[in-house]
Amino acid sequence: MSDTSILKVAVNVPLSTAFDYRPLAGTPLPEPGARVLVPFGRRQQVGLVLEHADSSEIPLEKLRRCSQLLDARPLLSANDLWLIRFTSDYYHHPIGEVAATALPALLRHGKALHPKVEMVAITSAAATADFESLRRRAPKQAELLELLVDAGDGGMDADLLTETLPNWRRVAKALREKGLLSGFESRAPDYDERIVAEKAADHELNAGQSDALKSLRTSDAFAAFLLDGVTGSGKTEVYLHRMRDVIDRGLQVLVLVPEIGLTPQLVDRLRARLGIEPVLLHSGLSDIARLSAWRAARSGAARLIVGTRSAIFTPLPNAGLIIVDEEHDHSFKQQEGLRYSARDLAIAKAKHLDIPIILGSATPTLEMLQHCRNGGYQHLLLPTRAGDAQPPQVRLIDTIRTPATDGVSEPLGAAIEKHLNAGGQALIFLNRRGFAPTLICNGCGHIAGCQRCDSRLTVHANSKLLRCHHCGATRPLTDTCDECGENVKPLGEGTERLEESLTARFPGHTIKRIDSDSTQRKGSMHAALQSATRGDADILVGTQMLSKGHHFPNLTLVGIVNADQGLFGTDFRSSERMAQSIVQVAGRSGREHRAGEVLIQTAFPDNAFWKTLIDGGYRQISDEALAEREITRWPPYTRLALLRSAATRHADAHRFLDVARRFLANDSSDALRILGPVDAPMARKAGRYRAQLLLQSSDRSTLHHVLRRLRPLLENDATARKVRWSIDVDPIELF
Ligand code: ADP
Ligand code: ZN
């Protein structure tokens, strides 16, 4: 009887449970995967029906009814619901918040799957318009009109128009008055896969690539492949061949890329080689564009979907393959709210859907390497660069013997000059934006600090500000010390200072800085990368942002300004991280015909890390790191979960974790180690004191078992009201 049926509904609130509701009287029972509007407290909330039940712990007469059915047919399939449930279980995160993460914003807020959209189109009068004279008199109007003529009778989505011609509305007014243009509302159109001409021919694969492809072709069912190929070895080339197999069978391919990996370069390459327009899902999309991309994937019509982290939740009814490019990249892990790893969910999803997954990297994480050793994943190696590109020559510069003034030592300066004279491009890498990381007083030695964090303020000379990189606080940059009134000076260097000193040193050359400060405007990052690729700049100065995945054809020299930050890191992942970062940025050099060179400035040239990296490469660093982790019992040989808390009072942050600790003490066993509570490495951030409790276990099930019992206890504990807290399963940052 539908009347006694109970709906288990996920509601976007920070509580672990699903909530029970009765369906609307006299309407069909909403199926799992459909959205409903439900009364929650005194408000109406969008909820997702997870399943039907025939009983509830709450007496039937007290159960509230849904107030509205939002989807006549389920929005999500059983597979999609499975992933939501899995994510909630694995990360011990409230299911309603997981469901909210999984849905595009408009759907999360209750909008229709096919919302009405504003459309703009030409009228029949436009057919006889005099384009020639319009072009002369009002070129802007002509441009808009031509765009709309190309779009045909159906017209163009106003949102899309704004992306192409930001000021089109002003122009449209004049055209409307001339009777050439009309606006109307329309149901968002269904997706049509746009086929384009394949413009580029395939490379003939080299032996390594062919072997890798042959292995990849052995399975259309679940199998995990680690494509471990040095930078420029042609991994993308291998993906392309395998993708084509799957797309030709009419199936869908999902490619997950890092936050800034979704560049025009990659999209152009996919389009040119596969002959279809990829559907893109990334954080830069408008809500409506995101929804239409999501809908295209959900309908099964889009066969090529390329997206960043959250694209993992996109429904794929005809999935045939998942690729995670640059598997090691940290942007796959969300660091707030639902702290999921899109890479790990991708593996789980591939397994559930019984399709293959390819994880690619030049610097694979120890987790993936360990899976290969276990025999769980297949390890495919591409040890050499593709085509006639050679591996770059790597050399250290001792900054004690040859000090670096304003960041650049004499040997690095000379090398830049040499490469520029030979017509090459140089990339100078420094993972620190701003002018200088510290402002110090000449008189009393006082260092400008953030009032809300345990951190120093970074000097930003261009904007004349002191800025905290942890909480975003700013204050005006002054010449004198707050404490004693003497003059202050910036100490150390960031990318701004480096740009300045290179400009002074290489007059007549173009220098371009690329970091998150220089690329804040929408689209400016893409423009900067494109210009860098064209070779417009002789010297590129930048942070991590420049080091990932890019292919700058002319780049022959990479200079790493300060490589020592990671040498003495306290995190057990320090050396893995540092090796990844150096190998990735070094890998931008010499990717085509001309040989590349990499110079690394360090004050510790005798540190064993360098010898290992230069002689044995990432392979040896990772082998050694794995051996060490096995002895010290860190991941991947153990599993971690981190319980974090933050409060305006130090004692509250700790008291909350003490509750957890006491509860866990009963569970304490050989299989579970509890470390803490301790202050977080940065104990105060944005005005809150932060503390953490680390749980470590040799097996996953023990850890999950205790977290499952811990979570509801913490949700209901009185101390929780004074803190912000979170559970981070498989944390990648231990703070
Ligand atoms: P990765 O993804 O490993 O960094 P790419 O697939 O981007 O490598 O390849 C690096 C460069 O080598 C690209 O310019 C690509 O066109 C070229 N390339 C790849 N495979 C071959 C091949 N078999 N023969 C010649 N050039 C190749
Ligand atoms: Zn701060």
CSV table of C-alpha atoms in Angstrom, one decimal, residues 422-596:
chain,number,residue,atom,x,y,z
A,422,ALA,CA,69.8,30.4,-28.3
A,423,GLY,CA,66.1,31.3,-28.9
A,424,GLY,CA,64.7,29.2,-26.1
A,425,GLN,CA,62.2,30.1,-23.4
A,426,ALA,CA,62.9,29.9,-19.6
A,427,LEU,CA,60.6,29.1,-16.8
A,428,ILE,CA,61.6,30.3,-13.3
A,429,PHE,CA,59.7,28.5,-10.7
A,430,LEU,CA,59.1,29.7,-7.1
A,431,ASN,CA,56.2,28.3,-5.1
A,432,ARG,CA,55.6,31.5,-3.3
A,433,ARG,CA,53.5,34.4,-4.6
A,434,GLY,CA,53.8,38.0,-3.5
A,435,PHE,CA,56.9,40.2,-3.3
A,436,ALA,CA,58.4,38.7,-0.1
A,437,PRO,CA,57.2,36.2,2.5
A,438,THR,CA,58.3,38.4,5.4
A,439,LEU,CA,58.4,42.0,6.5
A,440,ILE,CA,61.0,42.7,9.1
A,441,CYS,CA,62.0,45.8,11.1
A,442,ASN,CA,65.5,47.0,10.7
A,443,GLY,CA,65.5,48.4,14.3
A,444,CYS,CA,63.8,45.9,16.6
A,445,GLY,CA,63.6,42.8,14.4
A,446,HIS,CA,59.8,42.7,14.7
A,447,ILE,CA,58.1,40.6,12.0
A,448,ALA,CA,54.7,41.6,10.7
A,449,GLY,CA,52.3,38.9,11.7
A,450,CYS,CA,48.6,38.1,11.1
A,451,GLN,CA,46.4,39.0,14.0
A,452,ARG,CA,44.1,36.1,13.4
A,453,CYS,CA,46.6,33.4,12.5
A,454,ASP,CA,49.9,32.1,13.7
A,455,SER,CA,51.5,33.3,10.5
A,456,ARG,CA,53.6,36.0,8.9
A,457,LEU,CA,52.1,38.5,6.5
A,458,THR,CA,53.3,38.3,2.9
A,459,VAL,CA,54.4,41.6,1.3
A,460,HIS,CA,52.5,42.3,-1.9
A,461,ALA,CA,54.3,45.3,-3.5
A,462,ASN,CA,52.0,45.7,-6.6
A,463,SER,CA,48.9,46.1,-4.5
A,464,LYS,CA,50.8,47.8,-1.6
A,465,LEU,CA,49.3,45.3,0.9
A,466,LEU,CA,50.4,43.0,3.6
A,467,ARG,CA,48.4,39.8,3.1
A,468,CYS,CA,47.8,36.7,5.1
A,469,HIS,CA,47.8,33.7,2.8
A,470,HIS,CA,45.9,31.6,5.4
A,471,CYS,CA,42.9,33.8,6.2
A,472,GLY,CA,43.0,36.4,3.5
A,473,ALA,CA,43.3,39.3,5.9
A,474,THR,CA,45.0,42.4,4.5
A,475,ARG,CA,46.4,45.7,5.8
A,476,PRO,CA,48.2,48.5,4.1
A,477,LEU,CA,51.9,48.2,3.5
A,478,THR,CA,53.8,50.8,5.5
A,479,ASP,CA,57.5,51.9,5.5
A,480,THR,CA,57.8,51.9,9.3
A,481,CYS,CA,57.5,49.4,12.1
A,482,ASP,CA,54.3,49.3,14.1
A,483,GLU,CA,56.3,48.5,17.2
A,484,CYS,CA,59.2,50.9,17.2
A,485,GLY,CA,58.8,53.2,14.2
A,486,GLU,CA,62.1,52.3,12.5
A,487,ASN,CA,62.2,51.4,8.8
A,488,VAL,CA,61.0,47.9,7.7
A,489,LYS,CA,62.3,45.8,4.8
A,490,PRO,CA,61.0,42.8,2.9
A,491,LEU,CA,62.9,39.7,3.5
A,492,GLY,CA,63.2,36.7,1.1
A,493,GLU,CA,61.5,36.5,-2.3
A,494,GLY,CA,58.2,35.7,-3.9
A,495,THR,CA,57.2,35.7,-7.6
A,496,GLU,CA,56.6,39.5,-7.7
A,497,ARG,CA,60.1,40.2,-6.6
A,498,LEU,CA,61.5,37.6,-8.9
A,499,GLU,CA,59.7,39.2,-11.8
A,500,GLU,CA,61.1,42.6,-10.8
A,501,SER,CA,64.7,41.4,-10.6
A,502,LEU,CA,64.5,39.5,-13.8
A,503,THR,CA,63.0,42.5,-15.6
A,504,ALA,CA,66.0,44.6,-14.3
A,505,ARG,CA,68.4,42.0,-15.4
A,506,PHE,CA,67.1,41.2,-18.8
A,507,PRO,CA,65.9,44.4,-20.3
A,508,GLY,CA,64.5,44.0,-23.7
A,509,HIS,CA,63.0,40.6,-22.9
A,510,THR,CA,59.4,39.9,-22.2
A,511,ILE,CA,58.8,38.5,-18.7
A,512,LYS,CA,55.4,37.1,-17.7
A,513,ARG,CA,54.4,36.2,-14.2
A,514,ILE,CA,51.7,33.4,-13.8
A,515,ASP,CA,50.4,32.8,-10.4
A,516,SER,CA,47.0,33.1,-8.7
A,517,ASP,CA,47.4,36.8,-8.2
A,518,SER,CA,48.2,37.5,-11.8
A,519,THR,CA,45.3,35.4,-13.1
A,520,GLN,CA,42.4,36.4,-10.9
A,521,ARG,CA,40.2,37.7,-13.6
A,522,LYS,CA,38.0,35.0,-15.3
A,523,GLY,CA,39.7,33.7,-18.4
A,524,SER,CA,43.0,35.4,-17.7
A,525,MET,CA,44.6,32.2,-16.7
A,526,HIS,CA,43.7,30.5,-20.0
A,527,ALA,CA,44.9,33.6,-21.9
A,528,ALA,CA,48.2,33.6,-20.0
A,529,LEU,CA,48.8,29.9,-20.7
A,530,GLN,CA,48.0,30.3,-24.3
A,531,SER,CA,50.3,33.2,-24.7
A,532,ALA,CA,53.0,31.3,-22.9
A,533,THR,CA,52.5,28.4,-25.3
A,534,ARG,CA,52.8,30.7,-28.3
A,535,GLY,CA,56.1,31.8,-26.9
A,536,ASP,CA,55.1,35.4,-26.4
A,537,ALA,CA,57.1,35.6,-23.3
A,538,ASP,CA,60.8,34.9,-23.1
A,539,ILE,CA,60.8,34.2,-19.4
A,540,LEU,CA,57.9,32.8,-17.4
A,541,VAL,CA,57.9,33.3,-13.7
A,542,GLY,CA,55.4,31.3,-11.7
A,543,THR,CA,54.2,29.0,-9.0
A,544,GLN,CA,52.9,25.5,-8.9
A,545,MET,CA,50.2,26.7,-11.4
A,546,LEU,CA,52.8,26.7,-14.1
A,547,SER,CA,54.3,23.3,-13.4
A,548,LYS,CA,51.4,21.0,-14.2
A,549,GLY,CA,50.8,19.2,-17.4
A,550,HIS,CA,51.5,22.2,-19.7
A,551,HIS,CA,53.4,21.8,-23.0
A,552,PHE,CA,55.4,24.9,-23.9
A,553,PRO,CA,57.1,23.9,-27.1
A,554,ASN,CA,59.9,26.4,-26.9
A,555,LEU,CA,60.8,26.0,-23.3
A,556,THR,CA,64.3,24.8,-22.8
A,557,LEU,CA,65.3,26.0,-19.3
A,558,VAL,CA,63.7,25.4,-16.0
A,559,GLY,CA,65.1,27.2,-13.0
A,560,ILE,CA,63.9,26.2,-9.5
A,561,VAL,CA,64.6,29.2,-7.3
A,562,ASN,CA,64.2,27.8,-3.8
A,563,ALA,CA,63.9,24.1,-3.6
A,564,ASP,CA,64.7,23.7,0.1
A,565,GLN,CA,61.3,24.3,1.6
A,566,GLY,CA,60.5,20.6,1.4
A,567,LEU,CA,63.8,19.1,2.4
A,568,PHE,CA,63.1,19.2,6.1
A,569,GLY,CA,59.4,19.0,6.1
A,570,THR,CA,57.7,17.4,9.1
A,571,ASP,CA,55.0,15.6,7.2
A,572,PHE,CA,55.7,12.0,6.3
A,573,ARG,CA,54.9,12.8,2.7
A,574,SER,CA,57.4,15.7,2.5
A,575,SER,CA,59.9,13.9,0.2
A,576,GLU,CA,57.3,12.3,-2.0
A,577,ARG,CA,55.7,15.8,-2.4
A,578,MET,CA,58.9,17.6,-3.1
A,579,ALA,CA,60.0,15.0,-5.7
A,580,GLN,CA,56.7,15.2,-7.4
A,581,SER,CA,56.8,19.0,-7.6
A,582,ILE,CA,60.4,19.1,-8.9
A,583,VAL,CA,59.9,16.3,-11.4
A,584,GLN,CA,56.7,17.9,-12.7
A,585,VAL,CA,58.2,21.4,-13.2
A,586,ALA,CA,61.4,20.0,-14.6
A,587,GLY,CA,59.3,18.0,-17.0
A,588,ARG,CA,58.2,21.3,-18.7
A,589,SER,CA,61.7,21.6,-20.2
A,590,GLY,CA,62.9,20.3,-23.6
A,591,ARG,CA,59.6,18.7,-24.6
A,592,GLU,CA,60.3,19.0,-28.3
A,593,HIS,CA,63.4,18.9,-30.4
A,594,ARG,CA,65.7,21.1,-28.4
A,595,ALA,CA,67.4,19.6,-25.3
A,596,GLY,CA,66.2,20.9,-22.0
